[in-house]
Amino acid sequence: MTRSITILGATGSIGASTLDLLRRERERWRVVALTANCQARELAALAREFGAEVAVVADESCLADLREALAGSGIEAAAGRAALCEAAARGAELTVAAIVGCAGLAPTMAAVEQGGIIALANKEALVSAGDVLMDAVARHGATLLPTDSEHNAIFQCLHGQDLADVRWITLTASGGPLRTWSDERLAAVTPAQAVAHPNWDMGAKISVDSATMMNKGLEFIEAAHLFPVGLERIRIVVHPQSVVHSLVEYRDGSTLAQLGPSDMRVPIASCLAWPGRMDTPCKALDLPALGTLSFFPPDEERFPATRLAREAAEAGGAAPAVLNAANEIAVAAFLAGQIAFTRIAAVVEQTLTRTLPSAPATLDDVLAVDSEARAWASNILEHA
Ligand code: NAD
Ligand code: MG
């Protein structure tokens, strides 16, 4: 029996890991839509390889290249934000939401509104839209499967359990490549150093987020929506080896953890095969070779991002969307060589001191908060 699948963000790191798994079970999958920001030739090659119905680029200036690269294939080519949503709404049984940033929110919402299964990697969509997205999931009878490795771990540890019995959810964080750097060195970090993650091979934005610890801050908010046990029951522990992907402690003192290699194909496979299992080519865990697993409390003096995220989650309303938008702007400025690494969290903190709009109630509200916060953060950058 074949299943239909759409991959939003097919040319990225998560997209590539997903397609690698599909390639190994090619006959099981019917690909509906593949999307990218631009990368027209790469997207067209994937669409041809997987016989997609439609390929979509978000950036309309890339449409001519996409059309040319798809000529004679019979595969539809489209471009723009509306086309992304239209592709996401074609009703694939499973949609992998792997666009980076709040740019993925509207297409993810379009997939949710079809009521299918959404494997969510695009954490920024959930951070920004929070209750709006979760309400849509409930209203449309969609199933949200967490693809982020920590949340996938927690999802597995919660299987068959009652949330009311949970004492703690513990998110593990690698601490990123700069965990042990001095304050002086942190101030002079280059983009290349920040994206050189010791354990995971990921896109540039999430790699910087891992280095600042904002990735864990976003994941704290993501966890609060996916597993509503209360913010005070979610905590973060630094675990540099990235072997234990997260843990759930129950009120009887039992702690369940999910372990695995630091390869996103493991949590992606768990979503693709859910509620079953599938083979992956990932290396088995060799515990004696690993020897020691270590755990530390996070250092919020040097890496304030987790504090900022927790405060935004506690404030609720528009704050998480503002936090995310400011972070996207600051990370882009850092990657472009415009600001120092240590300014990223500072810009986010400063943006959050604005008088925030009221809690967004619809997708359009969230997108309005997002664009307003981007303008504030850009303004802070210009006047620094
Ligand atoms: P990436 O940068 O490698 O890929 C992003 C994808 O989104 C690409 O296909 C790109 O073309 C597309 N895209 C970028 N900007 C776009 C826009 N404005 N409109 C439409 N499409 C756009 O990113 P990634 O590392 O694959 O991460 C994707 C998402 O998954 C992020 O939200 C990230 O936080 C999350 N995630 C990634 C990993 C990982 O290991 N890479 C792990 C956990 C969660
Ligand atoms: Mg993660």
GROMACS .gro file of C-alpha atoms and ligand atoms in nm:
model
  429
    1MET     CA    1   0.000   0.000   0.000
    2THR     CA    2   0.145   0.340  -0.094
    3ARG     CA    3   0.114   0.653   0.116
    4SER     CA    4   0.111   1.006  -0.017
    5ILE     CA    5   0.360   1.258   0.121
    6THR     CA    6   0.444   1.626   0.080
    7ILE     CA    7   0.773   1.774   0.194
    8LEU     CA    8   0.774   2.146   0.270
    9GLY     CA    9   1.141   2.248   0.262
   10ALA     CA   10   1.258   1.949   0.058
   11THR     CA   11   1.601   2.095  -0.025
   12GLY     CA   12   1.706   2.153   0.337
   13SER     CA   13   1.879   1.933   0.589
   14ILE     CA   14   1.556   1.774   0.722
   15GLY     CA   15   1.422   1.751   0.366
   16ALA     CA   16   1.735   1.563   0.253
   17SER     CA   17   1.720   1.323   0.549
   18THR     CA   18   1.352   1.253   0.477
   19LEU     CA   19   1.414   1.192   0.107
   20ASP     CA   20   1.704   0.963   0.192
   21LEU     CA   21   1.461   0.744   0.388
   22LEU     CA   22   1.196   0.753   0.113
   23ARG     CA   23   1.459   0.652  -0.144
   24ARG     CA   24   1.515   0.329   0.051
   25GLU     CA   25   1.143   0.238   0.035
   26ARG     CA   26   1.064   0.409  -0.292
   27GLU     CA   27   0.764   0.186  -0.374
   28ARG     CA   28   0.583   0.274  -0.047
   29TRP     CA   29   0.556   0.647  -0.120
   30ARG     CA   30   0.369   0.869  -0.365
   31VAL     CA   31   0.515   1.219  -0.357
   32VAL     CA   32   0.260   1.497  -0.395
   33ALA     CA   33   0.452   1.822  -0.350
   34LEU     CA   34   0.815   1.920  -0.290
   35THR     CA   35   0.897   2.281  -0.203
   36ALA     CA   36   1.201   2.504  -0.155
   37ASN     CA   37   1.277   2.871  -0.116
   38CYS     CA   38   1.465   2.888  -0.448
   39GLN     CA   39   1.725   2.615  -0.536
   40ALA     CA   40   1.526   2.555  -0.856
   41ARG     CA   41   1.759   2.302  -1.019
   42GLU     CA   42   1.804   2.098  -0.704
   43LEU     CA   43   1.428   2.098  -0.641
   44ALA     CA   44   1.352   2.002  -1.003
   45ALA     CA   45   1.599   1.712  -0.986
   46LEU     CA   46   1.428   1.582  -0.669
   47ALA     CA   47   1.082   1.629  -0.818
   48ARG     CA   48   1.187   1.427  -1.123
   49GLU     CA   49   1.354   1.156  -0.916
   50PHE     CA   50   1.047   1.111  -0.694
   51GLY     CA   51   0.784   1.174  -0.961
   52ALA     CA   52   0.625   1.460  -0.764
   53GLU     CA   53   0.294   1.610  -0.881
   54VAL     CA   54   0.410   1.964  -0.818
   55ALA     CA   55   0.728   2.154  -0.728
   56VAL     CA   56   0.700   2.496  -0.567
   57VAL     CA   57   0.955   2.768  -0.499
   58ALA     CA   58   0.864   3.036  -0.246
   59ASP     CA   59   1.070   3.297  -0.427
   60GLU     CA   60   0.885   3.397  -0.744
   61SER     CA   61   1.205   3.513  -0.913
   62CYS     CA   62   1.312   3.145  -0.925
   63LEU     CA   63   1.005   3.023  -1.117
   64ALA     CA   64   1.154   3.063  -1.464
   65ASP     CA   65   1.450   2.844  -1.366
   66LEU     CA   66   1.219   2.587  -1.210
   67ARG     CA   67   1.001   2.573  -1.523
   68GLU     CA   68   1.304   2.530  -1.743
   69ALA     CA   69   1.446   2.255  -1.524
   70LEU     CA   70   1.111   2.071  -1.524
   71ALA     CA   71   1.042   2.112  -1.898
   72GLY     CA   72   0.898   1.795  -2.052
   73SER     CA   73   0.858   1.619  -1.715
   74GLY     CA   74   0.483   1.673  -1.678
   75ILE     CA   75   0.548   1.802  -1.323
   76GLU     CA   76   0.369   2.125  -1.236
   77ALA     CA   77   0.584   2.422  -1.138
   78ALA     CA   78   0.458   2.704  -0.918
   79ALA     CA   79   0.592   2.990  -0.707
   80GLY     CA   80   0.502   3.225  -0.426
   81ARG     CA   81   0.353   3.203  -0.079
   82ALA     CA   82   0.001   3.127  -0.201
   83ALA     CA   83   0.134   2.845  -0.421
   84LEU     CA   84   0.316   2.697  -0.120
   85CYS     CA   85  -0.011   2.690   0.075
   86GLU     CA   86  -0.199   2.550  -0.223
   87ALA     CA   87   0.057   2.268  -0.254
   88ALA     CA   88   0.037   2.200   0.121
   89ALA     CA   89  -0.342   2.180   0.090
   90ARG     CA   90  -0.342   1.903  -0.172
   91GLY     CA   91  -0.426   1.657   0.102
   92ALA     CA   92  -0.119   1.435   0.123
   93GLU     CA   93  -0.167   1.179   0.399
   94LEU     CA   94   0.161   1.289   0.556
   95THR     CA   95   0.321   1.633   0.537
   96VAL     CA   96   0.675   1.691   0.656
   97ALA     CA   97   0.691   2.055   0.772
   98ALA     CA   98   1.062   2.133   0.728
   99ILE     CA   99   1.074   2.494   0.615
  100VAL     CA  100   1.297   2.703   0.841
  101GLY     CA  101   1.146   2.994   1.032
  102CYS     CA  102   0.804   3.152   1.057
  103ALA     CA  103   0.799   3.137   0.675
  104GLY     CA  104   0.679   2.779   0.726
  105LEU     CA  105   0.377   2.872   0.935
  106ALA     CA  106   0.116   2.943   0.665
  107PRO     CA  107   0.193   2.629   0.459
  108THR     CA  108   0.202   2.418   0.776
  109MET     CA  109  -0.137   2.560   0.872
  110ALA     CA  110  -0.268   2.480   0.524
  111ALA     CA  111  -0.161   2.117   0.577
  112VAL     CA  112  -0.319   2.110   0.925
  113GLU     CA  113  -0.647   2.231   0.777
  114GLN     CA  114  -0.657   1.917   0.559
  115GLY     CA  115  -0.668   1.708   0.878
  116GLY     CA  116  -0.385   1.473   0.784
  117ILE     CA  117  -0.064   1.380   0.965
  118ILE     CA  118   0.197   1.652   1.002
  119ALA     CA  119   0.554   1.563   1.095
  120LEU     CA  120   0.661   1.893   1.244
  121ALA     CA  121   1.029   1.991   1.227
  122ASN     CA  122   0.952   2.360   1.173
  123LYS     CA  123   0.954   2.455   1.543
  124GLU     CA  124   0.935   2.830   1.470
  125ALA     CA  125   0.581   2.781   1.334
  126LEU     CA  126   0.468   2.634   1.666
  127VAL     CA  127   0.660   2.889   1.875
  128SER     CA  128   0.502   3.179   1.685
  129ALA     CA  129   0.150   3.046   1.644
  130GLY     CA  130   0.130   2.837   1.964
  131ASP     CA  131  -0.235   2.806   2.062
  132VAL     CA  132  -0.355   2.916   1.716
  133LEU     CA  133  -0.180   2.619   1.556
  134MET     CA  134  -0.272   2.372   1.832
  135ASP     CA  135  -0.638   2.482   1.815
  136ALA     CA  136  -0.636   2.428   1.437
  137VAL     CA  137  -0.487   2.081   1.488
  138ALA     CA  138  -0.771   1.994   1.726
  139ARG     CA  139  -1.043   2.156   1.515
  140HIS     CA  140  -0.940   1.984   1.191
  141GLY     CA  141  -0.861   1.647   1.349
  142ALA     CA  142  -0.501   1.663   1.230
  143THR     CA  143  -0.223   1.461   1.394
  144LEU     CA  144   0.094   1.645   1.488
  145LEU     CA  145   0.398   1.419   1.515
  146PRO     CA  146   0.702   1.593   1.665
  147THR     CA  147   1.009   1.548   1.445
  148ASP     CA  148   1.247   1.759   1.651
  149SER     CA  149   1.465   1.494   1.816
  150GLU     CA  150   1.389   1.601   2.175
  151HIS     CA  151   1.016   1.621   2.119
  152ASN     CA  152   1.013   1.298   1.928
  153ALA     CA  153   1.192   1.142   2.227
  154ILE     CA  154   0.934   1.283   2.471
  155PHE     CA  155   0.649   1.171   2.245
  156GLN     CA  156   0.789   0.818   2.255
  157CYS     CA  157   0.844   0.830   2.634
  158LEU     CA  158   0.483   0.947   2.686
  159HIS     CA  159   0.331   0.670   2.476
  160GLY     CA  160   0.049   0.504   2.665
  161GLN     CA  161   0.101   0.728   2.970
  162ASP     CA  162  -0.114   0.990   3.135
  163LEU     CA  163   0.018   1.350   3.124
  164ALA     CA  164  -0.123   1.396   3.476
  165ASP     CA  165   0.137   1.145   3.602
  166VAL     CA  166   0.432   1.344   3.465
  167ARG     CA  167   0.657   1.505   3.726
  168TRP     CA  168   0.922   1.642   3.488
  169ILE     CA  169   0.991   1.667   3.120
  170THR     CA  170   1.364   1.716   3.071
  171LEU     CA  171   1.489   1.849   2.739
  172THR     CA  172   1.851   1.770   2.669
  173ALA     CA  173   2.073   2.027   2.496
  174SER     CA  174   2.413   1.959   2.345
  175GLY     CA  175   2.523   2.308   2.449
  176GLY     CA  176   2.646   2.369   2.094
  177PRO     CA  177   3.000   2.424   1.967
  178LEU     CA  178   3.074   2.725   2.192
  179ARG     CA  179   2.967   2.579   2.525
  180THR     CA  180   3.310   2.600   2.684
  181TRP     CA  181   3.427   2.924   2.518
  182SER     CA  182   3.531   3.225   2.731
  183ASP     CA  183   3.329   3.548   2.718
  184GLU     CA  184   3.609   3.717   2.517
  185ARG     CA  185   3.612   3.442   2.257
  186LEU     CA  186   3.229   3.439   2.241
  187ALA     CA  187   3.228   3.809   2.148
  188ALA     CA  188   3.449   3.733   1.846
  189VAL     CA  189   3.282   3.414   1.715
  190THR     CA  190   3.257   3.394   1.335
  191PRO     CA  191   2.953   3.247   1.155
  192ALA     CA  192   3.166   2.950   1.043
  193GLN     CA  193   3.259   2.872   1.405
  194ALA     CA  194   2.901   2.908   1.524
  195VAL     CA  195   2.759   2.668   1.264
  196ALA     CA  196   3.025   2.399   1.320
  197HIS     CA  197   2.810   2.183   1.547
  198PRO     CA  198   2.996   1.897   1.718
  199ASN     CA  199   2.717   1.636   1.689
  200TRP     CA  200   2.454   1.735   1.436
  201ASP     CA  201   2.473   1.838   1.070
  202MET     CA  202   2.193   2.094   1.027
  203GLY     CA  203   2.088   2.407   0.840
  204ALA     CA  204   2.269   2.735   0.920
  205LYS     CA  205   1.989   2.900   1.121
  206ILE     CA  206   1.928   2.614   1.365
  207SER     CA  207   2.305   2.567   1.398
  208VAL     CA  208   2.340   2.928   1.518
  209ASP     CA  209   2.038   2.874   1.745
  210SER     CA  210   2.215   2.574   1.896
  211ALA     CA  211   2.526   2.784   1.958
  212THR     CA  212   2.328   3.060   2.134
  213MET     CA  213   2.102   2.805   2.311
  214MET     CA  214   1.800   2.978   2.155
  215ASN     CA  215   1.728   2.645   1.989
  216LYS     CA  216   1.661   2.503   2.336
  217GLY     CA  217   1.460   2.811   2.425
  218LEU     CA  218   1.240   2.760   2.117
  219GLU     CA  219   1.216   2.391   2.205
  220PHE     CA  220   1.103   2.477   2.558
  221ILE     CA  221   0.809   2.668   2.410
  222GLU     CA  222   0.752   2.394   2.151
  223ALA     CA  223   0.738   2.133   2.431
  224ALA     CA  224   0.494   2.342   2.634
  225HIS     CA  225   0.247   2.333   2.342
  226LEU     CA  226   0.297   1.971   2.244
  227PHE     CA  227   0.293   1.833   2.599
  228PRO     CA  228   0.084   2.066   2.817
  229VAL     CA  229   0.214   1.967   3.161
  230GLY     CA  230   0.273   2.329   3.269
  231LEU     CA  231   0.586   2.538   3.213
  232GLU     CA  232   0.710   2.468   3.565
  233ARG     CA  233   0.741   2.097   3.484
  234ILE     CA  234   0.967   2.145   3.181
  235ARG     CA  235   1.340   2.184   3.237
  236ILE     CA  236   1.660   2.183   3.038
  237VAL     CA  237   1.980   1.991   3.100
  238VAL     CA  238   2.301   2.019   2.899
  239HIS     CA  239   2.421   1.683   2.768
  240PRO     CA  240   2.714   1.735   2.528
  241GLN     CA  241   2.712   1.385   2.374
  242SER     CA  242   2.354   1.418   2.230
  243VAL     CA  243   2.281   1.051   2.296
  244VAL     CA  244   1.991   1.087   2.543
  245HIS     CA  245   1.745   1.291   2.337
  246SER     CA  246   1.511   1.378   2.627
  247LEU     CA  247   1.351   1.226   2.937
  248VAL     CA  248   1.017   1.203   3.114
  249GLU     CA  249   1.002   1.145   3.488
  250TYR     CA  250   0.676   1.013   3.635
  251ARG     CA  251   0.537   1.071   3.982
  252ASP     CA  252   0.642   0.726   4.101
  253GLY     CA  253   1.008   0.816   4.038
  254SER     CA  254   1.043   0.624   3.710
  255THR     CA  255   1.228   0.811   3.437
  256LEU     CA  256   1.194   0.706   3.074
  257ALA     CA  257   1.444   0.830   2.820
  258GLN     CA  258   1.490   0.783   2.447
  259LEU     CA  259   1.845   0.729   2.325
  260GLY     CA  260   1.984   0.708   1.976
  261PRO     CA  261   2.257   0.822   1.741
  262SER     CA  262   2.262   1.195   1.665
  263ASP     CA  263   2.111   1.141   1.320
  264MET     CA  264   1.779   1.310   1.236
  265ARG     CA  265   1.683   1.011   1.025
  266VAL     CA  266   1.591   0.832   1.352
  267PRO     CA  267   1.316   1.074   1.464
  268ILE     CA  268   1.210   1.131   1.102
  269ALA     CA  269   1.173   0.753   1.054
  270SER     CA  270   0.967   0.736   1.372
  271CYS     CA  271   0.726   0.990   1.214
  272LEU     CA  272   0.725   0.827   0.869
  273ALA     CA  273   0.642   0.484   1.010
  274TRP     CA  274   0.422   0.598   1.301
  275PRO     CA  275   0.258   0.417   1.476
  276GLY     CA  276   0.490   0.143   1.349
  277ARG     CA  277   0.865   0.127   1.294
  278MET     CA  278   1.085   0.113   0.987
  279ASP     CA  279   1.448   0.029   0.910
  280THR     CA  280   1.706   0.307   0.893
  281PRO     CA  281   2.073   0.288   0.794
  282CYS     CA  282   2.169   0.465   1.119
  283LYS     CA  283   2.451   0.325   1.326
  284ALA     CA  284   2.354   0.130   1.637
  285LEU     CA  285   2.442   0.286   1.972
  286ASP     CA  286   2.771   0.153   2.101
  287LEU     CA  287   2.745   0.232   2.473
  288PRO     CA  288   3.084   0.089   2.577
  289ALA     CA  289   3.249   0.296   2.302
  290LEU     CA  290   3.066   0.606   2.429
  291GLY     CA  291   3.184   0.527   2.780
  292THR     CA  292   3.057   0.832   2.965
  293LEU     CA  293   2.743   1.040   2.930
  294SER     CA  294   2.756   1.374   3.110
  295PHE     CA  295   2.491   1.622   3.221
  296PHE     CA  296   2.521   1.986   3.338
  297PRO     CA  297   2.283   2.266   3.429
  298PRO     CA  298   2.255   2.533   3.156
  299ASP     CA  299   2.465   2.850   3.205
  300GLU     CA  300   2.211   3.130   3.154
  301GLU     CA  301   2.466   3.401   3.236
  302ARG     CA  302   2.672   3.329   2.926
  303PHE     CA  303   2.383   3.195   2.717
  304PRO     CA  304   2.074   3.399   2.816
  305ALA     CA  305   1.850   3.269   2.535
  306THR     CA  306   1.680   2.996   2.740
  307ARG     CA  307   1.589   3.254   3.007
  308LEU     CA  308   1.446   3.485   2.739
  309ALA     CA  309   1.239   3.203   2.594
  310ARG     CA  310   1.110   3.096   2.935
  311GLU     CA  311   1.013   3.455   3.014
  312ALA     CA  312   0.837   3.484   2.677
  313ALA     CA  313   0.651   3.159   2.743
  314GLU     CA  314   0.546   3.283   3.088
  315ALA     CA  315   0.432   3.616   2.944
  316GLY     CA  316   0.238   3.428   2.673
  317GLY     CA  317   0.025   3.619   2.421
  318ALA     CA  318   0.237   3.775   2.147
  319ALA     CA  319   0.570   3.736   2.332
  320PRO     CA  320   0.682   3.400   2.185
  321ALA     CA  321   0.611   3.523   1.829
  322VAL     CA  322   0.810   3.841   1.900
  323LEU     CA  323   1.097   3.639   2.050
  324ASN     CA  324   1.108   3.418   1.743
  325ALA     CA  325   1.087   3.701   1.490
  326ALA     CA  326   1.359   3.905   1.664
  327ASN     CA  327   1.578   3.597   1.679
  328GLU     CA  328   1.533   3.527   1.306
  329ILE     CA  329   1.637   3.884   1.224
  330ALA     CA  330   1.934   3.879   1.463
  331VAL     CA  331   2.058   3.539   1.343
  332ALA     CA  332   2.036   3.652   0.978
  333ALA     CA  333   2.235   3.966   1.067
  334PHE     CA  334   2.497   3.756   1.246
  335LEU     CA  335   2.526   3.514   0.952
  336ALA     CA  336   2.566   3.815   0.719
  337GLY     CA  337   2.857   3.937   0.933
  338GLN     CA  338   2.666   4.244   1.051
  339ILE     CA  339   2.655   4.183   1.427
  340ALA     CA  340   2.858   4.005   1.693
  341PHE     CA  341   2.745   3.665   1.817
  342THR     CA  342   2.671   3.802   2.165
  343ARG     CA  343   2.440   4.069   2.017
  344ILE     CA  344   2.190   3.805   1.902
  345ALA     CA  345   2.036   3.749   2.246
  346ALA     CA  346   2.070   4.120   2.327
  347VAL     CA  347   1.863   4.217   2.020
  348VAL     CA  348   1.597   3.962   2.117
  349GLU     CA  349   1.586   4.091   2.474
  350GLN     CA  350   1.562   4.452   2.358
  351THR     CA  351   1.285   4.373   2.111
  352LEU     CA  352   1.086   4.208   2.389
  353THR     CA  353   1.092   4.530   2.596
  354ARG     CA  354   0.848   4.690   2.347
  355THR     CA  355   0.484   4.716   2.442
  356LEU     CA  356   0.359   4.400   2.279
  357PRO     CA  357   0.034   4.365   2.085
  358SER     CA  358  -0.247   4.159   2.234
  359ALA     CA  359  -0.251   3.782   2.204
  360PRO     CA  360  -0.288   3.671   1.841
  361ALA     CA  361  -0.612   3.480   1.782
  362THR     CA  362  -0.579   3.391   1.413
  363LEU     CA  363  -0.309   3.302   1.163
  364ASP     CA  364  -0.324   3.655   1.021
  365ASP     CA  365  -0.277   3.800   1.372
  366VAL     CA  366   0.034   3.587   1.421
  367LEU     CA  367   0.176   3.691   1.084
  368ALA     CA  368   0.108   4.057   1.170
  369VAL     CA  369   0.290   4.024   1.504
  370ASP     CA  370   0.575   3.847   1.325
  371SER     CA  371   0.622   4.122   1.069
  372GLU     CA  372   0.590   4.401   1.323
  373ALA     CA  373   0.850   4.237   1.550
  374ARG     CA  374   1.084   4.192   1.253
  375ALA     CA  375   1.059   4.566   1.187
  376TRP     CA  376   1.135   4.645   1.554
  377ALA     CA  377   1.435   4.412   1.560
  378SER     CA  378   1.568   4.554   1.231
  379ASN     CA  379   1.529   4.902   1.374
  380ILE     CA  380   1.724   4.804   1.687
  381LEU     CA  381   2.000   4.666   1.463
  382GLU     CA  382   2.017   4.986   1.258
  383HIS     CA  383   2.036   5.213   1.561
  384ALA     CA  384   2.287   5.011   1.760
  385NAD     P1  385   1.761   2.426   0.606
  385NAD     O1  386   1.804   2.567   0.604
  385NAD     O2  387   1.861   2.320   0.579
  385NAD     O3  388   1.638   2.404   0.505
  385NAD     C1  389   1.527   2.486   0.507
  385NAD     C2  390   1.433   2.454   0.394
  385NAD     O4  391   1.331   2.557   0.391
  385NAD     C3  392   1.497   2.456   0.255
  385NAD     O5  393   1.429   2.365   0.171
  385NAD     C4  394   1.472   2.599   0.208
  385NAD     O6  395   1.473   2.611   0.067
  385NAD     C5  396   1.335   2.626   0.266
  385NAD     N1  397   1.312   2.768   0.294
  385NAD     C6  398   1.399   2.855   0.350
  385NAD     N2  399   1.343   2.977   0.360
  385NAD     C7  400   1.219   2.968   0.306
  385NAD     C8  401   1.113   3.061   0.287
  385NAD     N3  402   1.125   3.190   0.322
  385NAD     N4  403   0.999   3.017   0.231
  385NAD     C9  404   0.985   2.888   0.194
  385NAD     N5  405   1.083   2.795   0.210
  385NAD    C10  406   1.199   2.834   0.266
  385NAD     O7  407   1.693   2.402   0.750
  385NAD     P2  408   1.684   2.266   0.833
  385NAD     O8  409   1.805   2.253   0.917
  385NAD     O9  410   1.643   2.153   0.745
  385NAD    O10  411   1.566   2.302   0.935
  385NAD    C11  412   1.431   2.305   0.892
  385NAD    C12  413   1.343   2.316   1.016
  385NAD    O11  414   1.360   2.197   1.094
  385NAD    C13  415   1.379   2.432   1.108
  385NAD    O12  416   1.265   2.483   1.167
  385NAD    C14  417   1.467   2.366   1.214
  385NAD    O13  418   1.462   2.435   1.338
  385NAD    C15  419   1.402   2.229   1.226
  385NAD     N6  420   1.491   2.125   1.273
  385NAD    C16  421   1.603   2.093   1.203
  385NAD    C17  422   1.689   1.996   1.249
  385NAD    C18  423   1.812   1.956   1.170
  385NAD    O14  424   1.881   1.864   1.210
  385NAD     N7  425   1.841   2.019   1.058
  385NAD    C19  426   1.661   1.930   1.370
  385NAD    C20  427   1.546   1.965   1.439
  385NAD    C21  428   1.461   2.062   1.391
  386MG      MG  429   1.603   1.962   1.862
   0.00000   0.00000   0.00000
